[in-house]
Structures are given as structure tokens and as C-alpha cells.
Coordinates of C-alpha atoms in Angstrom, one line a residue:
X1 CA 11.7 1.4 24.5
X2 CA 15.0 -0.3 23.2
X3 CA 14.7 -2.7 26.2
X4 CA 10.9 -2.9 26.6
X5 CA 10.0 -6.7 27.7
X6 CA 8.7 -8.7 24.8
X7 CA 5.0 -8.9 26.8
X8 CA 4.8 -5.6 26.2
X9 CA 5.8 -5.3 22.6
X10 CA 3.6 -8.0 22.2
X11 CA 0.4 -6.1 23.4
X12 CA 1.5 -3.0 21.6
X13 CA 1.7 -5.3 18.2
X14 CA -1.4 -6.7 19.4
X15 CA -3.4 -2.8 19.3
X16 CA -1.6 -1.9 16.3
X17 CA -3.2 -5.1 14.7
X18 CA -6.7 -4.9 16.2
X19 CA -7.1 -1.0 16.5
X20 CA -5.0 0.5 13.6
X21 CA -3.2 2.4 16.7
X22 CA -1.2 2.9 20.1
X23 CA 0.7 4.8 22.3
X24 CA 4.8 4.3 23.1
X25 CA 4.4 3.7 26.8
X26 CA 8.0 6.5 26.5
X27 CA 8.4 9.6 25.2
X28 CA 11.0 12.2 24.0
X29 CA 12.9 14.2 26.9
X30 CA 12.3 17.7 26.8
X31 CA 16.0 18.2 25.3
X32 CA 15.8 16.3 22.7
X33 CA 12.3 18.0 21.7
X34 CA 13.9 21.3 21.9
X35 CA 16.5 20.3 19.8
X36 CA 13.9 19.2 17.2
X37 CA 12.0 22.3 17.6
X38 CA 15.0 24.1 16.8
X39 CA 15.6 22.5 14.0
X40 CA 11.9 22.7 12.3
X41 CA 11.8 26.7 13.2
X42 CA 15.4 26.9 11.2
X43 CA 14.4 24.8 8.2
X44 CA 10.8 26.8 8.3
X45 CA 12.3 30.1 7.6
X46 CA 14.4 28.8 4.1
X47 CA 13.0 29.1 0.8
X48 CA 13.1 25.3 -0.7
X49 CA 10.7 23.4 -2.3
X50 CA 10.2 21.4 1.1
X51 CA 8.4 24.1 2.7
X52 CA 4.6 24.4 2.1
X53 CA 2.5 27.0 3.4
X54 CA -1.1 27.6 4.1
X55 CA -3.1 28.1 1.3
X56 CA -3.3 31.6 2.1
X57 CA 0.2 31.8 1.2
X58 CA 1.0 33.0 5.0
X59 CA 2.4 30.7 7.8
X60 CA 3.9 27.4 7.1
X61 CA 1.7 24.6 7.1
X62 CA 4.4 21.4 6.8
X63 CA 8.1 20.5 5.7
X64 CA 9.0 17.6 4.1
X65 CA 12.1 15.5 3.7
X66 CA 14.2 17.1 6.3
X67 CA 16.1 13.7 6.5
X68 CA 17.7 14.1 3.7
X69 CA 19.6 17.3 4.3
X70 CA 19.5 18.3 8.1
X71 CA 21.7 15.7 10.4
X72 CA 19.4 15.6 13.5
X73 CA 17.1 14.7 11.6
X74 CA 18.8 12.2 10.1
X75 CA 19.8 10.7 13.5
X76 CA 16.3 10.9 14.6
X77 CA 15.5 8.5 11.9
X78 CA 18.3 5.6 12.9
X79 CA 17.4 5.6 16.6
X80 CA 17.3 2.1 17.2
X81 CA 14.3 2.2 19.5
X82 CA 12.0 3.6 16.7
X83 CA 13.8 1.2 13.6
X84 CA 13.3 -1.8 15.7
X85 CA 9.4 -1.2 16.9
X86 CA 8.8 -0.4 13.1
X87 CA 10.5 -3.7 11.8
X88 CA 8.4 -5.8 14.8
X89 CA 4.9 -4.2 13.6
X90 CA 6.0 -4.9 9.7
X91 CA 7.5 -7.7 10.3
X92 CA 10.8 -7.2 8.4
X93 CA 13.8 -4.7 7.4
X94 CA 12.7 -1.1 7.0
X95 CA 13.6 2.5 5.3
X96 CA 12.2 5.5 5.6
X97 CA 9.6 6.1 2.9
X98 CA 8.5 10.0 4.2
X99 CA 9.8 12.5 6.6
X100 CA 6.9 15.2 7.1
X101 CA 6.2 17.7 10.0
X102 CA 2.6 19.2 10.3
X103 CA 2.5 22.5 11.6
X104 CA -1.1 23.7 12.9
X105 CA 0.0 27.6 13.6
X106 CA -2.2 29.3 16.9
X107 CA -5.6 30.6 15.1
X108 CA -4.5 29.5 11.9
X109 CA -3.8 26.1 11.3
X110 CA -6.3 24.8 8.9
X111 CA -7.5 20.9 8.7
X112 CA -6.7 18.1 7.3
X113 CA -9.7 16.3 6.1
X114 CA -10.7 12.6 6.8
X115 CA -8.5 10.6 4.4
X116 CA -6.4 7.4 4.6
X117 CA -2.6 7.8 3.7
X118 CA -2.5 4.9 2.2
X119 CA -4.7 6.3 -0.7
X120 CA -1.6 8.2 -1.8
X121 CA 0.8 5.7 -1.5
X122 CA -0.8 3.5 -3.2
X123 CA -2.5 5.1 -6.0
X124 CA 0.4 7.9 -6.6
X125 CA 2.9 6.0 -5.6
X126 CA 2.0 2.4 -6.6
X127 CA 3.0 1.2 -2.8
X128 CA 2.0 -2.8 -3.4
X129 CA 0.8 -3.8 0.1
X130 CA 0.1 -0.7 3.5
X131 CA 3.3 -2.2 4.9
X132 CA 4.3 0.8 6.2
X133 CA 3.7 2.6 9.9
X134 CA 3.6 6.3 10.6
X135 CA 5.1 7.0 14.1
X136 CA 3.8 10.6 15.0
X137 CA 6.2 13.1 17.8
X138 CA 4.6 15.5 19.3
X139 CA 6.9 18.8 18.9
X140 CA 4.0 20.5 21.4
X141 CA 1.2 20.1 24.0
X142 CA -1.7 18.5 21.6
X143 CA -5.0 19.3 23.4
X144 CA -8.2 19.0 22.1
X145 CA -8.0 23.1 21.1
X146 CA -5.0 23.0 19.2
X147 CA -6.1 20.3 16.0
X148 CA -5.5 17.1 17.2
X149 CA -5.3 13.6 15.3
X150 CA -8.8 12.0 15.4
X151 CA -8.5 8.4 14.3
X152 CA -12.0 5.8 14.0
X153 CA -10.1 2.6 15.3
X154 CA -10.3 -0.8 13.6
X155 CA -10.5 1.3 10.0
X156 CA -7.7 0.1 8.7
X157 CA -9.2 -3.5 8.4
X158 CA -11.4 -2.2 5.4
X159 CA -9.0 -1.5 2.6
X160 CA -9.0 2.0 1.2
X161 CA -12.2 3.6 0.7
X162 CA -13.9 6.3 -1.3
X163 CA -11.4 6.4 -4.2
X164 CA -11.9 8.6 -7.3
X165 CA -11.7 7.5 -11.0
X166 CA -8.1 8.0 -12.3
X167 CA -7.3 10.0 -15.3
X168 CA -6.2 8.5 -18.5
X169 CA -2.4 8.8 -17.8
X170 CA -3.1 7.0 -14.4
X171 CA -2.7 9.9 -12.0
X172 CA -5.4 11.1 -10.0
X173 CA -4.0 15.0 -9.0
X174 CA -0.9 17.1 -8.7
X175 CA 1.5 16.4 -5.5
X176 CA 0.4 19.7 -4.3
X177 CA -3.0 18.4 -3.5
X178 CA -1.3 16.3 -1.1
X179 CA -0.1 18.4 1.2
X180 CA -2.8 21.0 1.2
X181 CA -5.8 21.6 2.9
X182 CA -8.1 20.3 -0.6
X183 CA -6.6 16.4 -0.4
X184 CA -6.9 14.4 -3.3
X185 CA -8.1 11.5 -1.7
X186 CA -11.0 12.1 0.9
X187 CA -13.2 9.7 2.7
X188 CA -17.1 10.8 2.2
X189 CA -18.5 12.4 5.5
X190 CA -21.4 9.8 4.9
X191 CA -18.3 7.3 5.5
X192 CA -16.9 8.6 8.4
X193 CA -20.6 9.0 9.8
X194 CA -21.1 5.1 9.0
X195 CA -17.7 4.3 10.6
X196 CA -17.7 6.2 13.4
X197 CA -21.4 5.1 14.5
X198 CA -19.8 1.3 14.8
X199 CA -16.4 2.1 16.0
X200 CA -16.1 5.5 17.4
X201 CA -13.8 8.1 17.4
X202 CA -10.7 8.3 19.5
X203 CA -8.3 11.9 19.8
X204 CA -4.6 11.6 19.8
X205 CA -3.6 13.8 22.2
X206 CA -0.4 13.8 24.9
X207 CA 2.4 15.9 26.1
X208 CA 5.9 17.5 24.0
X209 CA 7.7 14.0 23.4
X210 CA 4.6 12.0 23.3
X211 CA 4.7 8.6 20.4
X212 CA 2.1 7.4 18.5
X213 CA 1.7 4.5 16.0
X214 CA -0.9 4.6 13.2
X215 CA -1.4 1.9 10.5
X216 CA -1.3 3.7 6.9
X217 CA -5.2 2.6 5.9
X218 CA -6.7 4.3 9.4
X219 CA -9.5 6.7 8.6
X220 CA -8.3 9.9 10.2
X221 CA -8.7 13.9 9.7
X222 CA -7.5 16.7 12.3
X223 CA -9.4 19.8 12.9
X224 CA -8.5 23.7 12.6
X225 CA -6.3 25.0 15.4
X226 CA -8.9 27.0 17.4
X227 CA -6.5 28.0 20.1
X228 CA -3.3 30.2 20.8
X229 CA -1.0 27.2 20.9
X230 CA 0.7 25.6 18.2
X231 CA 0.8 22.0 17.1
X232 CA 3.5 20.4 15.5
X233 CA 3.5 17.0 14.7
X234 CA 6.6 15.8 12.9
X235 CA 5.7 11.7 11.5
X236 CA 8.1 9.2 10.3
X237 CA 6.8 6.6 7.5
X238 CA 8.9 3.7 7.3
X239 CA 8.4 1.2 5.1
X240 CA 9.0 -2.9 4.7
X241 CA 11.8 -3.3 1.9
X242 CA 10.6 -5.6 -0.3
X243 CA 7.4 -3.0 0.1
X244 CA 9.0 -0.5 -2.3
X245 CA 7.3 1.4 -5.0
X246 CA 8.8 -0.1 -8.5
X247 CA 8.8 3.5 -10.1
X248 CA 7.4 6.0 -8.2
X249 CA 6.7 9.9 -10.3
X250 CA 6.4 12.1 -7.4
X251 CA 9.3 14.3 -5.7
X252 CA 11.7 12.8 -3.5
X253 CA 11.1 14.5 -0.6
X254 CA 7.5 13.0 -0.7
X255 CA 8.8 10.3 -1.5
X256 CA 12.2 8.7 -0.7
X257 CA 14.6 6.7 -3.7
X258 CA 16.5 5.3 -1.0
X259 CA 15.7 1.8 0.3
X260 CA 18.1 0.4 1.7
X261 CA 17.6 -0.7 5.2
X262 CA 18.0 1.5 8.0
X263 CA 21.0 0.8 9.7
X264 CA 20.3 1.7 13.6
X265 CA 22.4 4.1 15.1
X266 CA 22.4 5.5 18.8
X267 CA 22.8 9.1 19.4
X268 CA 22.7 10.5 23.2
X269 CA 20.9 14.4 22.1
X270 CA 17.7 12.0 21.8
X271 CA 16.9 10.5 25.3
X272 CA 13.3 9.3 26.7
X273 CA 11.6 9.0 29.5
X274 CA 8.5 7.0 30.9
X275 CA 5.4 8.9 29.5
X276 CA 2.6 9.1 32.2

């Protein structure tokens, strides 16, 4: 992707602007998503304050920050194929503003409702402008049984939608309620119904290793995990620089302090390969 003519990062700007998404046309080797997998199943099974589980207080439903204390993850973040594509969609120097992975457990994975993350950032976090791009890996096989993203393109032109009244010290909710199943910030179902009637619906689905863009104002929700295969999704924010929140209240690894930009680093464990 490092290499990829300009033509072609031209046309994948070009969806990014007009439909708030698109694929990488390469994807993560199978080593290199094995080495990830490894490392989420390790960091799943500590006790830390990164760790959230279902609301049933079973399985583990994400983890968050794992940048900032596990090294492959770290030099996930500095590949220079990912940093670059990020600084040609924002259009400047980057850092990573989030490190999350979604886990949707076989049977049990509960939704996510439709919501725009750009909601948070900006009213929690006081994010001035949606600068910002979530790439999303797939650590599995998404199919359409296992909770997949479901995105309603072009949503992202609209600004953010449906927000509730804030309280009177400026803070809408608790952190918790956003990474739980009961977000904060919710688009109606009227909305989506609204939206979806003019623009449709599209499912992010692909193979272990597959790479999706998403802008941070696209409408988009995920559905319970109705099947017996998980689905992991681990999705990197990063953000423009001079996009940083002045000030921002919530814990660091929701949020990241550090913004310096993301000096690009090679590493051979994390190799691709043409995605069909």
C-alpha cells in the first residue's frame, strides 16, 4: 500500500470524500494477523482498566489503548503504509487519538447501536473539526452472521445528528457509556430509517487481514453475533495535529495525551498482501 500509484490513492481519497468509506485494495498476511490475535487473547485475560466486558459481566467485549503498553502494538501503529494513507485522507501530520479492539464473542457478542463517533469526540472530548479516520483490521472472517459493520454511505456529509442536551457541568454521560452496549450518543431509528431510504445501507465484511477506512461522522451500528464465530475488529483513530483536543477529561486510554506526530517506522512481523 506504501507503493500504491498515486491514481489509485487518488480514487481511494476520492470514496473516502464522497461515501464516508473504502476498502485497502491489501490486507494483513495471515502472520502478522496471528501475531495480533495473539496479542489481544494475552492482554484479554489481565485485569486493567483497559479491559471492558459485556454488560453481563462475562466475556470481553473490547480493549482499549493497547498502544501504549504492548510493543506490537505499538509497531502496528507506525507502519508507514497506514500513517501515510491517514495523513493523505487528512491532509496533514497525524497521531494516534484511540487504539480499541471490538470483540463480538460466538452467541454472545452484543451490538453496537447506530451512532456516529464523532459524537464523542466531539462533545466529550471537545475534538474542534472530524479530522480524524478510523482504519478498521479484521482480526477474523466478518460475515454477515458474525455482527458486521453496517455503514449508510454519504452520512458523514450531514454533521452529527440526534445529539442530547448537555448537563450543566458540560458532560453528557460517564466514559462507561461509551464502550457499552447503552451508547451515550445514539442516532434515532426514525434517522437511520430516513437515511437509509436515500442512501442505503452497505455491510463491511472481508477476510482475517482485510482494511477499511471510515470517516468519524458516518452513521453506523453493528448487530449481535448470531453465529459460532467470533469477530474481532481492532480500529486505529488517528488524528490531524493541529486537530487536538485543548483539554480533554476522559482516561487516556480513550483518549491519547500524546500528539506528537507519528514518526513511521517499518517492521517485517507486519507484511500484506493483495486482498481479492
Amino acid at each position: 500500500m506504501s507503493t500504491a500509484p498515486n491514481a489509485q490513492l487518488t480514487d481511494l481519497k476520492s470514496d473516502y470524500i464522497r461515501r464516508g468509506w473504502f476498502k485497502f485494495p491489501s490486507r494483513f498476511t495471515g502472520q502478522a494477523i496471528e501475531l495480533l490475535r495473539e496479542r489481544v487473547q494475552a492482554i484479554s485475560q489481565e485485569s486493567r482498566p483497559e479491559v471492558v466486558l459485556e454488560k453481563d459481566g462475562g466475556r470481553v467485549r473490547a480493549i482499549h489503548g493497547c498502544h501504549a503498553f504492548d510493543e506490537a502494538c505499538q509497531a502496528l501503529v507506525r507502519l508507514p503504509c497506514l500513517v501515510e494513507m491517514a495523513e493523505k485522507l487528512i491532509g496533514g501530520p497525524v497521531y494516534l487519538y484511540q487504539f480499541k479492539v471490538n470483540i463480538k464473542q460466538a452467541y454472545e457478542g452484543d451490538a453496537w447501536p447506530w451512532h456516529q463517533d464523532f459524537s464523542f469526540w466531539s462533545e466529550e472530548d471537545g475534538m474542534p473539526r472530524p479530522d480524524a479516520v478510523n482504519f478498521a483490521i479484521s482480526l477474523d472472517d466478518v460475515h454477515t452472521g458474525n455482527g458486521p459493520l453496517t455503514v449508510i454511505p454519504g452520512s458523514h456529509r450531514l454533521g452529527l445528528l440526534d445529539l442530547p442536551e448537555k448537563e450543566a457541568d458540560g458532560m453528557v454521560s460517564d466514559w462507561r457509556q461509551h464502550v457499552s452496549a447503552d451508547l451515550a450518543y445514539t442516532v434515532t431509528p426514525e434517522r437511520v430509517e430516513e437515511l437509509a431510504g436515500e442512501n442505503g445501507k452497505e455491510l463491511i465484511l472481508g477476510r482475517a487481514g482485510s482494511i477499511h477506512a471510515f470517516h468519524p461522522s458516518i452513521v453506523h451500528s453493528s448487530s449481535n453475533n448470531l453465529s459460532a464465530d467470533r469477530r474481532a475488529l481492532l480500529l486505529l483513530t488517528y488524528n490531524a495535529v493541529d486537530n487536538a483536543p485543548a483539554s480533554p477529561t476522559r482516561p487516556v486510554f480513550l483518549v491519547d495525551r500524546n500528539t506528537d506526530p507519528i514518526v513511521p517506522r517499518e517492521d517485517g512481523r507486519f507484511a500484506f498482501e493483495a486482498d481479492d
